């Protein structure tokens, strides 16, 4: 077991940054352009391009289709220094507001949060924020007054999609595939991290010298055993590593109820693992759960089209689940809305989530690839759900919470056209006016009554999706939730209030203050 001191650094103010939009090919200024990495006058780098779902399912990319990891050769390199400030939510939540922490964090790193974020309640009032970039990785301690202990993680965690779970005492544990291809050797390993007395404790979960080791999920059951699910022989063989409370590791195969190439896992409080996969036994895709040797359908289907991969499952309820309820609850993003489903004695229960239609950009409708089809300007006014902006959790009193983000794009763009003899023409879109915003919506699902009731709605700038990793195995998230006891942490990657750089908004809610 390796032991590393974790540094706590002072916060520094941030400089102004680069804001990129979303579309066929979008940049914040004509100097940046599209189709490759560019360096701004300040020396910061941007990306553009696109990547298909098929490509992203087999190779980690970014929302704009290129791998990140370098900064411009000119200008200062990012320092990774971070700052936090309190968010004023008085307009959205004032009288008897159950929010006990509402903080926004930004770092001097244009790729801050590209591999996603994880959040969890910490102590009596604080929160954990875990994220990374190409050059840094952090496990931040946040307090309601925005005081920030910026714990930088070991360098192997940089560029990693890091899983976060709490143990029954509320202490954080992390896992990441720290493999790094360097000079023909796959150095590093699937790594597990816990906290010691002022130091990080690192343990190798699984290692091989010829491949990366995709990490699917990591959870800790009510007995304190950690469960880490990963691809032991990509792309076909999956395994589960279990770490006992005393620190002993065991390994076993972790089959899934399908062969779609996508999989998710969770564990029940008693330590029973549950595996999830899509399958289409009769020509229509459904989500299936494998639990204790039994396979069952969870919720309605997606039809004949492959369903994508954004399904999130409730983590084990800690320190315990005090009331009877379904073994797990899932939130599923369908082609036309979001649905919450759970197993029942007879089959399954399911409710539809309102205001959850997918976001469909309309600014460049009618562009067909022919010369002259790109407009000179356009107005983007689309609204809806960006893929991957849903989350779900359950508190120890059995209450199920689902969160989702409705994005309202409001942009003006200048458009230029580029053409190639072989592929045709495409539009390069540059954001000239940006007034986009979003709403974070929290609702409670009653699995006995089969109902969903909205409990909270908070305004925010739009989600920051530029550079977001696309890897359906390791589940990079721009929106996350996790509960402990009766408290709920909510995290979202957003566009900064002043500099348009990526920031993280972290909220902690005392759910006992929300009417039942």
Short mmCIF file of C-alpha atoms in Angstrom, two decimals:
data_model
loop_
_atom_site.label_atom_id
_atom_site.label_comp_id
_atom_site.label_asym_id
_atom_site.label_seq_id
_atom_site.Cartn_x
_atom_site.Cartn_y
_atom_site.Cartn_z
CA UNK A 1 0.00 0.00 0.00
CA UNK A 2 1.44 3.35 -1.07
CA UNK A 3 1.14 6.39 1.16
CA UNK A 4 1.20 9.91 -0.24
CA UNK A 5 0.78 13.20 1.57
CA UNK A 6 -2.11 15.16 0.11
CA UNK A 7 -1.29 18.85 -0.40
CA UNK A 8 -3.73 21.55 0.64
CA UNK A 9 -3.06 24.69 -1.33
CA UNK A 10 -4.16 28.27 -1.00
CA UNK A 11 -6.78 29.53 -3.43
CA UNK A 12 -5.90 32.09 -6.07
CA UNK A 13 -8.22 34.23 -8.18
CA UNK A 14 -8.94 33.10 -11.72
CA UNK A 15 -8.25 34.90 -14.95
CA UNK A 16 -10.78 35.31 -17.71
CA UNK A 17 -11.17 32.34 -19.98
CA UNK A 18 -12.49 30.90 -23.15
CA UNK A 19 -16.14 30.01 -23.73
CA UNK A 20 -17.17 27.63 -26.47
CA UNK A 21 -20.70 26.81 -27.52
CA UNK A 22 -22.35 23.66 -28.82
CA UNK A 23 -23.33 22.73 -32.37
CA UNK A 24 -21.99 21.41 -35.64
CA UNK A 25 -18.80 23.41 -35.30
CA UNK A 26 -18.83 26.28 -32.86
CA UNK A 27 -16.18 28.58 -31.46
CA UNK A 28 -16.18 31.76 -29.43
CA UNK A 29 -14.30 33.82 -32.00
CA UNK A 30 -13.19 33.50 -35.65
CA UNK A 31 -9.58 33.42 -34.45
CA UNK A 32 -10.21 30.00 -32.96
CA UNK A 33 -12.01 28.39 -35.85
CA UNK A 34 -13.09 24.77 -35.98
CA UNK A 35 -11.68 21.41 -36.88
CA UNK A 36 -8.62 21.34 -34.61
CA UNK A 37 -6.84 22.65 -31.51
CA UNK A 38 -6.05 26.34 -31.51
CA UNK A 39 -4.31 28.74 -29.15
CA UNK A 40 -5.93 32.00 -28.14
CA UNK A 41 -4.12 35.25 -27.63
CA UNK A 42 -4.00 34.43 -23.90
CA UNK A 43 -2.40 31.05 -24.62
CA UNK A 44 -5.43 28.94 -23.73
CA UNK A 45 -6.49 26.08 -25.95
CA UNK A 46 -9.84 25.08 -27.41
CA UNK A 47 -11.19 22.16 -29.37
CA UNK A 48 -13.85 21.38 -31.90
CA UNK A 49 -15.03 18.61 -34.15
CA UNK A 50 -17.45 15.76 -33.54
CA UNK A 51 -17.38 12.11 -32.48
CA UNK A 52 -19.97 9.42 -33.05
CA UNK A 53 -21.55 7.41 -30.28
CA UNK A 54 -19.93 4.29 -31.68
CA UNK A 55 -16.47 5.85 -31.45
CA UNK A 56 -17.05 7.15 -27.96
CA UNK A 57 -18.20 3.76 -26.74
CA UNK A 58 -14.83 2.23 -27.53
CA UNK A 59 -12.42 5.08 -26.99
CA UNK A 60 -12.47 7.96 -24.56
CA UNK A 61 -12.97 11.22 -26.47
CA UNK A 62 -14.44 14.60 -25.67
CA UNK A 63 -17.71 16.36 -26.42
CA UNK A 64 -16.05 18.13 -29.33
CA UNK A 65 -14.42 14.97 -30.61
CA UNK A 66 -10.70 15.45 -29.91
CA UNK A 67 -8.57 14.23 -27.06
CA UNK A 68 -7.52 16.92 -24.66
CA UNK A 69 -4.31 17.03 -22.74
CA UNK A 70 -2.20 19.84 -24.15
CA UNK A 71 -2.28 23.55 -23.72
CA UNK A 72 -1.20 26.15 -26.22
CA UNK A 73 2.52 26.49 -26.74
CA UNK A 74 2.24 30.21 -26.20
CA UNK A 75 1.29 31.91 -22.96
CA UNK A 76 1.18 30.61 -19.39
CA UNK A 77 0.37 27.00 -18.56
CA UNK A 78 -2.61 26.35 -16.24
CA UNK A 79 -1.66 26.35 -12.57
CA UNK A 80 -4.59 24.28 -11.34
CA UNK A 81 -5.15 26.76 -8.50
CA UNK A 82 -8.80 26.99 -7.49
CA UNK A 83 -11.20 29.34 -5.75
CA UNK A 84 -14.74 29.00 -4.42
CA UNK A 85 -17.55 31.44 -3.69
CA UNK A 86 -21.02 31.25 -2.21
CA UNK A 87 -23.96 31.16 -4.65
CA UNK A 88 -26.90 33.43 -3.89
CA UNK A 89 -30.03 31.30 -4.33
CA UNK A 90 -32.35 33.69 -2.47
CA UNK A 91 -34.58 34.18 -5.53
CA UNK A 92 -35.19 30.45 -5.96
CA UNK A 93 -35.10 29.22 -2.36
CA UNK A 94 -35.70 31.62 0.52
CA UNK A 95 -38.34 30.82 3.16
CA UNK A 96 -37.36 27.72 5.16
CA UNK A 97 -34.86 26.85 2.44
CA UNK A 98 -33.33 23.38 3.05
CA UNK A 99 -30.07 24.22 1.23
CA UNK A 100 -27.20 24.18 3.74
CA UNK A 101 -24.36 24.62 1.22
CA UNK A 102 -24.34 26.26 -2.22
CA UNK A 103 -20.86 26.89 -3.57
CA UNK A 104 -19.34 27.36 -6.99
CA UNK A 105 -15.73 26.32 -7.70
CA UNK A 106 -13.44 27.32 -10.54
CA UNK A 107 -9.82 26.44 -11.29
CA UNK A 108 -7.10 27.90 -13.46
CA UNK A 109 -7.42 25.08 -15.96
CA UNK A 110 -9.43 25.31 -19.19
CA UNK A 111 -10.07 21.55 -19.05
CA UNK A 112 -11.38 21.63 -15.46
CA UNK A 113 -13.89 18.79 -15.21
CA UNK A 114 -13.58 17.44 -18.76
CA UNK A 115 -13.61 13.84 -17.39
CA UNK A 116 -16.70 14.58 -15.27
CA UNK A 117 -17.41 15.21 -11.59
CA UNK A 118 -18.59 13.36 -8.49
CA UNK A 119 -20.07 14.90 -5.32
CA UNK A 120 -21.12 13.68 -1.86
CA UNK A 121 -22.13 15.13 1.52
CA UNK A 122 -19.22 15.61 3.96
CA UNK A 123 -19.49 15.85 7.74
CA UNK A 124 -22.29 17.89 9.25
CA UNK A 125 -22.56 20.63 6.60
CA UNK A 126 -19.80 20.25 4.00
CA UNK A 127 -19.44 18.49 0.66
CA UNK A 128 -16.88 16.57 -1.36
CA UNK A 129 -16.11 17.46 -4.98
CA UNK A 130 -13.97 15.09 -7.03
CA UNK A 131 -12.87 15.89 -10.58
CA UNK A 132 -9.85 16.13 -12.85
CA UNK A 133 -8.33 17.63 -15.99
CA UNK A 134 -5.48 16.60 -18.25
CA UNK A 135 -2.91 17.98 -15.80
CA UNK A 136 -4.55 17.83 -12.37
CA UNK A 137 -6.99 15.87 -10.20
CA UNK A 138 -8.72 17.10 -7.05
CA UNK A 139 -10.67 15.85 -4.05
CA UNK A 140 -11.95 19.14 -2.64
CA UNK A 141 -13.42 19.76 0.80
CA UNK A 142 -16.10 22.44 0.59
CA UNK A 143 -17.79 24.30 3.46
CA UNK A 144 -20.91 26.48 3.44
CA UNK A 145 -18.85 29.69 3.70
CA UNK A 146 -16.96 28.65 0.51
CA UNK A 147 -13.77 27.86 2.39
CA UNK A 148 -11.93 25.37 0.23
CA UNK A 149 -9.31 22.75 0.98
CA UNK A 150 -8.00 21.96 -2.44
CA UNK A 151 -6.63 18.46 -2.02
CA UNK A 152 -4.76 17.64 -5.19
CA UNK A 153 -4.75 13.93 -5.95
CA UNK A 154 -1.73 11.94 -7.18
CA UNK A 155 -0.68 12.75 -10.73
CA UNK A 156 -1.86 9.32 -11.95
CA UNK A 157 -5.46 10.47 -11.37
CA UNK A 158 -5.17 13.29 -13.93
CA UNK A 159 -7.38 12.79 -16.97
CA UNK A 160 -9.22 10.06 -15.11
CA UNK A 161 -12.97 9.62 -14.72
CA UNK A 162 -12.88 9.12 -10.96
CA UNK A 163 -15.53 7.17 -9.04
CA UNK A 164 -16.48 8.35 -5.54
CA UNK A 165 -18.29 6.35 -2.86
CA UNK A 166 -18.86 6.85 0.86
CA UNK A 167 -18.46 4.17 3.49
CA UNK A 168 -20.99 3.68 6.35
CA UNK A 169 -19.07 6.25 8.43
CA UNK A 170 -19.37 8.82 5.64
CA UNK A 171 -15.68 8.69 4.67
CA UNK A 172 -14.80 9.04 0.95
CA UNK A 173 -13.17 6.37 -1.20
CA UNK A 174 -12.07 6.76 -4.81
CA UNK A 175 -11.27 4.49 -7.73
CA UNK A 176 -9.78 5.29 -11.14
CA UNK A 177 -8.09 3.57 -14.04
CA UNK A 178 -4.66 5.17 -13.63
CA UNK A 179 -3.20 3.30 -16.62
CA UNK A 180 -1.12 5.51 -18.88
CA UNK A 181 0.18 4.39 -22.27
CA UNK A 182 3.75 5.59 -22.48
CA UNK A 183 6.36 4.40 -24.94
CA UNK A 184 4.67 1.10 -25.66
CA UNK A 185 4.00 0.22 -22.02
CA UNK A 186 0.67 0.46 -20.20
CA UNK A 187 2.06 1.78 -16.94
CA UNK A 188 -0.18 2.21 -13.90
CA UNK A 189 -3.20 0.20 -12.77
CA UNK A 190 -6.79 0.29 -11.63
CA UNK A 191 -6.26 2.12 -8.35
CA UNK A 192 -8.24 2.50 -5.11
CA UNK A 193 -7.72 5.48 -2.79
CA UNK A 194 -8.80 6.07 0.80
CA UNK A 195 -7.86 8.66 3.41
CA UNK A 196 -5.39 8.07 6.21
CA UNK A 197 -4.18 10.50 8.85
CA UNK A 198 -3.16 13.38 6.59
CA UNK A 199 -2.22 11.10 3.70
CA UNK A 200 -3.66 9.20 0.76
CA UNK A 201 -3.59 5.41 0.91
CA UNK A 202 -3.26 3.88 -2.56
CA UNK A 203 -3.99 0.23 -3.40
CA UNK A 204 -3.83 -1.62 -6.71
CA UNK A 205 -7.13 -3.27 -7.59
CA UNK A 206 -6.08 -4.89 -10.87
CA UNK A 207 -3.18 -4.49 -13.27
CA UNK A 208 -2.15 -5.62 -16.73
CA UNK A 209 0.62 -4.43 -19.03
CA UNK A 210 -1.14 -4.59 -22.40
CA UNK A 211 -4.44 -2.67 -22.06
CA UNK A 212 -6.34 0.01 -20.23
CA UNK A 213 -8.71 -1.21 -17.51
CA UNK A 214 -12.10 0.51 -17.93
CA UNK A 215 -13.76 1.18 -14.58
CA UNK A 216 -17.52 0.79 -14.61
CA UNK A 217 -18.65 1.55 -11.06
CA UNK A 218 -17.55 1.54 -7.43
CA UNK A 219 -19.82 1.37 -4.37
CA UNK A 220 -19.55 0.43 -0.68
CA UNK A 221 -22.24 -1.60 1.05
CA UNK A 222 -23.66 -1.09 4.55
CA UNK A 223 -21.15 -3.57 5.98
CA UNK A 224 -18.20 -1.51 4.74
CA UNK A 225 -17.13 -3.79 1.86
CA UNK A 226 -16.07 -1.93 -1.28
CA UNK A 227 -17.18 -3.28 -4.66
CA UNK A 228 -15.23 -2.23 -7.77
CA UNK A 229 -16.47 -3.35 -11.20
CA UNK A 230 -14.15 -3.18 -14.20
CA UNK A 231 -13.31 -4.73 -17.56
CA UNK A 232 -10.72 -7.40 -16.83
CA UNK A 233 -10.49 -8.58 -20.45
CA UNK A 234 -11.84 -5.79 -22.67
CA UNK A 235 -14.27 -5.81 -24.28
CA UNK A 236 -15.95 -9.06 -23.20
CA UNK A 237 -14.98 -10.06 -19.65
CA UNK A 238 -16.08 -8.06 -16.62
CA UNK A 239 -14.95 -8.60 -13.04
CA UNK A 240 -15.76 -7.42 -9.54
CA UNK A 241 -13.09 -6.75 -6.92
CA UNK A 242 -14.21 -6.71 -3.29
CA UNK A 243 -12.27 -5.06 -0.50
CA UNK A 244 -13.20 -6.12 3.02
CA UNK A 245 -13.26 -3.55 5.84
CA UNK A 246 -9.91 -4.99 6.95
CA UNK A 247 -8.38 -4.27 3.53
CA UNK A 248 -8.32 -7.75 1.95
CA UNK A 249 -9.09 -8.00 -1.77
CA UNK A 250 -10.89 -10.80 -3.62
CA UNK A 251 -11.80 -11.04 -7.32
CA UNK A 252 -14.67 -12.68 -9.17
CA UNK A 253 -16.35 -12.50 -12.56
CA UNK A 254 -19.23 -10.02 -12.91
CA UNK A 255 -21.60 -11.17 -15.69
CA UNK A 256 -24.29 -8.87 -17.08
CA UNK A 257 -27.75 -9.73 -18.46
CA UNK A 258 -26.94 -8.80 -22.06
CA UNK A 259 -24.20 -8.30 -24.62
CA UNK A 260 -24.74 -4.71 -25.76
CA UNK A 261 -21.24 -3.63 -24.69
CA UNK A 262 -22.71 -1.27 -22.09
CA UNK A 263 -23.02 -2.17 -18.42
CA UNK A 264 -23.67 -0.65 -15.01
CA UNK A 265 -23.52 -2.06 -11.50
CA UNK A 266 -24.66 -1.30 -7.98
CA UNK A 267 -24.76 -3.16 -4.68
CA UNK A 268 -27.53 -3.54 -2.12
CA UNK A 269 -26.99 -2.70 1.52
CA UNK A 270 -26.54 -6.39 2.37
CA UNK A 271 -23.72 -6.74 -0.15
CA UNK A 272 -25.69 -8.32 -3.02
CA UNK A 273 -24.40 -7.00 -6.36
CA UNK A 274 -26.79 -6.08 -9.18
CA UNK A 275 -25.69 -5.90 -12.84
CA UNK A 276 -27.49 -4.00 -15.61
CA UNK A 277 -27.38 -4.24 -19.40
CA UNK A 278 -29.53 -3.63 -22.47
CA UNK A 279 -30.89 -6.51 -24.52
CA UNK A 280 -33.35 -6.86 -27.40
CA UNK A 281 -34.65 -10.45 -27.25
CA UNK A 282 -37.71 -9.64 -29.37
CA UNK A 283 -36.37 -6.80 -31.52
CA UNK A 284 -37.06 -4.10 -28.91
CA UNK A 285 -34.44 -2.83 -26.46
CA UNK A 286 -35.06 -3.02 -22.72
CA UNK A 287 -33.02 -2.51 -19.57
CA UNK A 288 -32.42 -5.74 -17.64
CA UNK A 289 -31.13 -6.36 -14.13
CA UNK A 290 -29.27 -9.47 -12.98
CA UNK A 291 -29.61 -10.05 -9.23
CA UNK A 292 -28.87 -13.26 -7.38
CA UNK A 293 -29.06 -15.32 -10.57
CA UNK A 294 -32.44 -13.88 -11.62
CA UNK A 295 -32.87 -11.57 -14.62
CA UNK A 296 -35.76 -9.13 -14.82
CA UNK A 297 -36.89 -6.29 -17.05
CA UNK A 298 -36.74 -2.79 -15.55
CA UNK A 299 -39.17 -0.33 -17.08
CA UNK A 300 -40.56 0.20 -20.54
CA UNK A 301 -38.41 -0.18 -23.65
CA UNK A 302 -36.70 1.97 -26.24
CA UNK A 303 -38.10 0.31 -29.34
CA UNK A 304 -35.86 -0.98 -32.12
CA UNK A 305 -33.26 1.79 -31.80
CA UNK A 306 -30.27 1.20 -29.52
CA UNK A 307 -31.05 3.10 -26.30
CA UNK A 308 -27.73 4.84 -25.73
CA UNK A 309 -26.15 4.53 -22.33
CA UNK A 310 -27.40 7.13 -19.86
CA UNK A 311 -28.96 5.07 -17.10
CA UNK A 312 -28.11 5.88 -13.48
CA UNK A 313 -28.89 3.66 -10.50
CA UNK A 314 -29.37 4.59 -6.84
CA UNK A 315 -26.21 3.92 -4.81
CA UNK A 316 -26.61 1.85 -1.65
CA UNK A 317 -28.40 3.86 1.03
CA UNK A 318 -25.98 4.64 3.86
CA UNK A 319 -25.48 4.26 6.69
CA UNK A 320 -28.61 2.10 6.31
CA UNK A 321 -32.03 1.99 4.68
CA UNK A 322 -34.48 2.39 7.55
CA UNK A 323 -37.71 1.58 5.72
CA UNK A 324 -38.86 -1.05 3.26
CA UNK A 325 -38.66 -0.19 -0.41
CA UNK A 326 -37.47 -1.45 -3.79
CA UNK A 327 -33.95 -2.86 -3.94
CA UNK A 328 -32.91 -0.11 -6.36
CA UNK A 329 -34.35 2.66 -8.52
CA UNK A 330 -33.03 3.76 -11.92
CA UNK A 331 -33.35 6.89 -14.03
CA UNK A 332 -33.35 6.27 -17.78
CA UNK A 333 -32.96 8.74 -20.63
CA UNK A 334 -35.24 7.75 -23.51
CA UNK A 335 -35.45 9.27 -26.98
CA UNK A 336 -38.43 11.44 -26.02
CA UNK A 337 -38.25 11.85 -22.22
CA UNK A 338 -36.73 10.64 -18.95
CA UNK A 339 -38.27 7.83 -16.90
CA UNK A 340 -37.73 6.52 -13.37
CA UNK A 341 -38.25 2.78 -12.87
CA UNK A 342 -37.92 0.20 -10.08
CA UNK A 343 -38.59 -3.52 -9.56
CA UNK A 344 -41.81 -4.71 -7.92
CA UNK A 345 -43.04 -8.12 -6.79
CA UNK A 346 -44.97 -8.60 -10.01
CA UNK A 347 -42.94 -6.69 -12.62
CA UNK A 348 -41.82 -3.06 -12.37
CA UNK A 349 -43.07 0.43 -11.57
CA UNK A 350 -42.30 3.49 -13.67
CA UNK A 351 -43.06 7.21 -13.84
CA UNK A 352 -42.28 9.73 -16.56
CA UNK A 353 -40.29 12.85 -15.71
CA UNK A 354 -41.90 16.11 -16.91
CA UNK A 355 -39.98 18.72 -18.90
CA UNK A 356 -37.37 16.15 -19.91
CA UNK A 357 -37.50 16.13 -23.69
CA UNK A 358 -34.02 15.94 -25.30
CA UNK A 359 -32.37 19.14 -26.45
CA UNK A 360 -32.51 19.50 -30.23
CA UNK A 361 -30.45 22.36 -31.67
CA UNK A 362 -32.32 24.26 -34.38
CA UNK A 363 -29.94 27.06 -35.37
CA UNK A 364 -28.62 25.27 -38.46
CA UNK A 365 -31.72 23.38 -39.52
CA UNK A 366 -31.90 22.93 -43.27
CA UNK A 367 -28.15 22.72 -43.79
CA UNK A 368 -27.69 19.84 -46.25
CA UNK A 369 -23.99 19.95 -47.11
CA UNK A 370 -24.45 21.67 -50.43
CA UNK A 371 -22.53 24.88 -51.25
CA UNK A 372 -24.34 27.97 -50.01
CA UNK A 373 -26.61 26.14 -47.54
CA UNK A 374 -24.98 27.72 -44.46
CA UNK A 375 -26.61 31.00 -43.32
CA UNK A 376 -24.47 34.04 -42.50
CA UNK A 377 -26.00 34.29 -39.01
CA UNK A 378 -28.46 32.33 -36.95
CA UNK A 379 -30.27 32.44 -33.61
CA UNK A 380 -30.20 29.38 -31.34
CA UNK A 381 -33.24 29.15 -29.04
CA UNK A 382 -33.48 25.43 -28.34
CA UNK A 383 -34.39 24.07 -24.92
CA UNK A 384 -34.42 20.60 -23.40
CA UNK A 385 -32.27 17.98 -21.72
CA UNK A 386 -28.63 17.56 -22.67
CA UNK A 387 -27.59 13.91 -22.70
CA UNK A 388 -26.23 12.84 -19.33
CA UNK A 389 -27.83 15.55 -17.21
CA UNK A 390 -29.91 13.30 -14.95
CA UNK A 391 -29.09 11.71 -11.59
CA UNK A 392 -30.80 9.76 -8.82
CA UNK A 393 -30.25 8.99 -5.10
CA UNK A 394 -32.11 7.67 -2.06
CA UNK A 395 -31.90 8.88 1.54
CA UNK A 396 -32.02 6.56 4.55
CA UNK A 397 -35.69 7.34 5.20
CA UNK A 398 -36.50 5.68 1.88
CA UNK A 399 -37.22 8.88 -0.06
CA UNK A 400 -36.11 8.70 -3.70
CA UNK A 401 -34.75 11.86 -5.33
CA UNK A 402 -34.33 12.43 -9.04
CA UNK A 403 -32.58 15.48 -10.47
CA UNK A 404 -32.37 16.76 -14.03
CA UNK A 405 -31.26 19.88 -15.87
CA UNK A 406 -33.37 21.73 -18.43
CA UNK A 407 -31.12 23.85 -20.66
CA UNK A 408 -32.38 26.96 -22.44
CA UNK A 409 -30.05 28.00 -25.25
CA UNK A 410 -30.26 31.67 -26.24
CA UNK A 411 -27.40 32.52 -28.59
CA UNK A 412 -26.56 34.58 -31.64
CA UNK A 413 -23.98 33.10 -34.00
CA UNK A 414 -21.99 34.18 -37.00
CA UNK A 415 -21.56 31.39 -39.52
CA UNK A 416 -18.95 30.71 -42.19
CA UNK A 417 -18.85 27.86 -44.66
CA UNK A 418 -16.07 25.41 -45.47
CA UNK A 419 -16.16 22.90 -48.33
CA UNK A 420 -14.23 19.82 -49.38
CA UNK A 421 -14.56 18.06 -52.72
CA UNK A 422 -14.92 14.65 -51.11
CA UNK A 423 -17.12 15.33 -48.07
CA UNK A 424 -19.08 18.40 -49.13
CA UNK A 425 -19.66 21.59 -47.13
CA UNK A 426 -20.10 22.28 -43.44
CA UNK A 427 -20.87 25.27 -41.25
CA UNK A 428 -18.48 26.91 -38.78
CA UNK A 429 -20.54 28.64 -36.11
CA UNK A 430 -19.12 31.33 -33.79
CA UNK A 431 -21.06 32.46 -30.73
CA UNK A 432 -21.37 36.27 -30.69
CA UNK A 433 -24.09 36.63 -28.03
CA UNK A 434 -24.53 34.24 -25.12
CA UNK A 435 -27.55 34.44 -22.82
CA UNK A 436 -28.16 30.73 -22.27
CA UNK A 437 -29.31 29.46 -18.91
CA UNK A 438 -30.63 26.34 -17.25
CA UNK A 439 -32.79 25.04 -14.41
CA UNK A 440 -31.74 22.37 -11.92
CA UNK A 441 -34.92 20.51 -10.98
CA UNK A 442 -35.21 18.19 -7.98
CA UNK A 443 -38.22 15.94 -7.56
CA UNK A 444 -39.30 13.18 -5.17
CA UNK A 445 -40.52 9.84 -6.45
CA UNK A 446 -43.00 7.84 -4.36
CA UNK A 447 -42.47 4.25 -5.50
CA UNK A 448 -45.49 2.98 -3.59
CA UNK A 449 -47.92 5.48 -5.11
CA UNK A 450 -46.13 5.65 -8.47
CA UNK A 451 -45.97 9.45 -8.40
CA UNK A 452 -43.38 12.19 -8.93
CA UNK A 453 -43.58 15.58 -7.19
CA UNK A 454 -41.29 18.51 -7.96
CA UNK A 455 -39.61 19.83 -4.79
CA UNK A 456 -37.07 22.43 -5.91
CA UNK A 457 -36.04 24.45 -8.98
CA UNK A 458 -32.81 26.47 -9.10
CA UNK A 459 -31.67 28.80 -11.86
CA UNK A 460 -28.15 28.49 -13.29
CA UNK A 461 -26.11 29.26 -16.37
CA UNK A 462 -26.07 26.51 -18.99
CA UNK A 463 -24.15 23.26 -18.47
CA UNK A 464 -20.53 23.43 -19.65
CA UNK A 465 -20.29 20.57 -22.15
CA UNK A 466 -17.33 21.66 -24.25
CA UNK A 467 -14.51 19.15 -23.85
CA UNK A 468 -16.65 16.67 -21.91
CA UNK A 469 -15.35 13.13 -22.19
CA UNK A 470 -17.55 10.71 -24.11
CA UNK A 471 -17.02 7.23 -22.68
CA UNK A 472 -20.13 5.23 -21.95
CA UNK A 473 -18.21 2.62 -19.95
CA UNK A 474 -16.68 4.93 -17.33
CA UNK A 475 -19.65 7.29 -17.22
CA UNK A 476 -18.19 10.84 -17.19
CA UNK A 477 -20.85 13.08 -15.64
CA UNK A 478 -21.69 16.76 -15.97
CA UNK A 479 -24.43 16.27 -13.35
CA UNK A 480 -24.24 14.09 -10.24
CA UNK A 481 -26.06 13.36 -6.97
CA UNK A 482 -25.24 11.29 -3.89
CA UNK A 483 -26.95 10.97 -0.52
CA UNK A 484 -25.75 10.16 2.97
CA UNK A 485 -28.19 9.78 5.84
CA UNK A 486 -30.90 12.35 4.99
CA UNK A 487 -28.63 14.81 3.20
CA UNK A 488 -28.25 15.10 -0.54
CA UNK A 489 -25.32 16.52 -2.54
CA UNK A 490 -25.93 17.80 -6.07
CA UNK A 491 -23.16 18.80 -8.48
CA UNK A 492 -23.18 20.31 -11.94
CA UNK A 493 -20.51 21.51 -14.37
CA UNK A 494 -21.58 24.98 -15.51
CA UNK A 495 -20.38 27.95 -17.48
CA UNK A 496 -18.73 30.52 -15.22
CA UNK A 497 -20.60 33.67 -14.22
CA UNK A 498 -17.90 36.08 -15.37
CA UNK A 499 -15.26 34.33 -17.45
CA UNK A 500 -17.21 31.57 -19.28
CA UNK A 501 -14.74 28.98 -18.03
CA UNK A 502 -15.96 25.64 -16.64
CA UNK A 503 -17.03 25.82 -12.99
CA UNK A 504 -18.63 23.31 -10.63
CA UNK A 505 -21.71 24.20 -8.64
CA UNK A 506 -22.09 22.01 -5.55
CA UNK A 507 -25.25 22.05 -3.42
CA UNK A 508 -26.02 20.23 -0.18
CA UNK A 509 -29.65 19.83 0.83
CA UNK A 510 -31.12 18.73 4.15
CA UNK A 511 -34.04 16.74 2.78
CA UNK A 512 -35.81 16.68 6.16
CA UNK A 513 -36.60 20.31 5.40
CA UNK A 514 -38.53 19.33 2.27
CA UNK A 515 -42.19 18.57 2.88
CA UNK A 516 -43.30 14.97 2.65
#
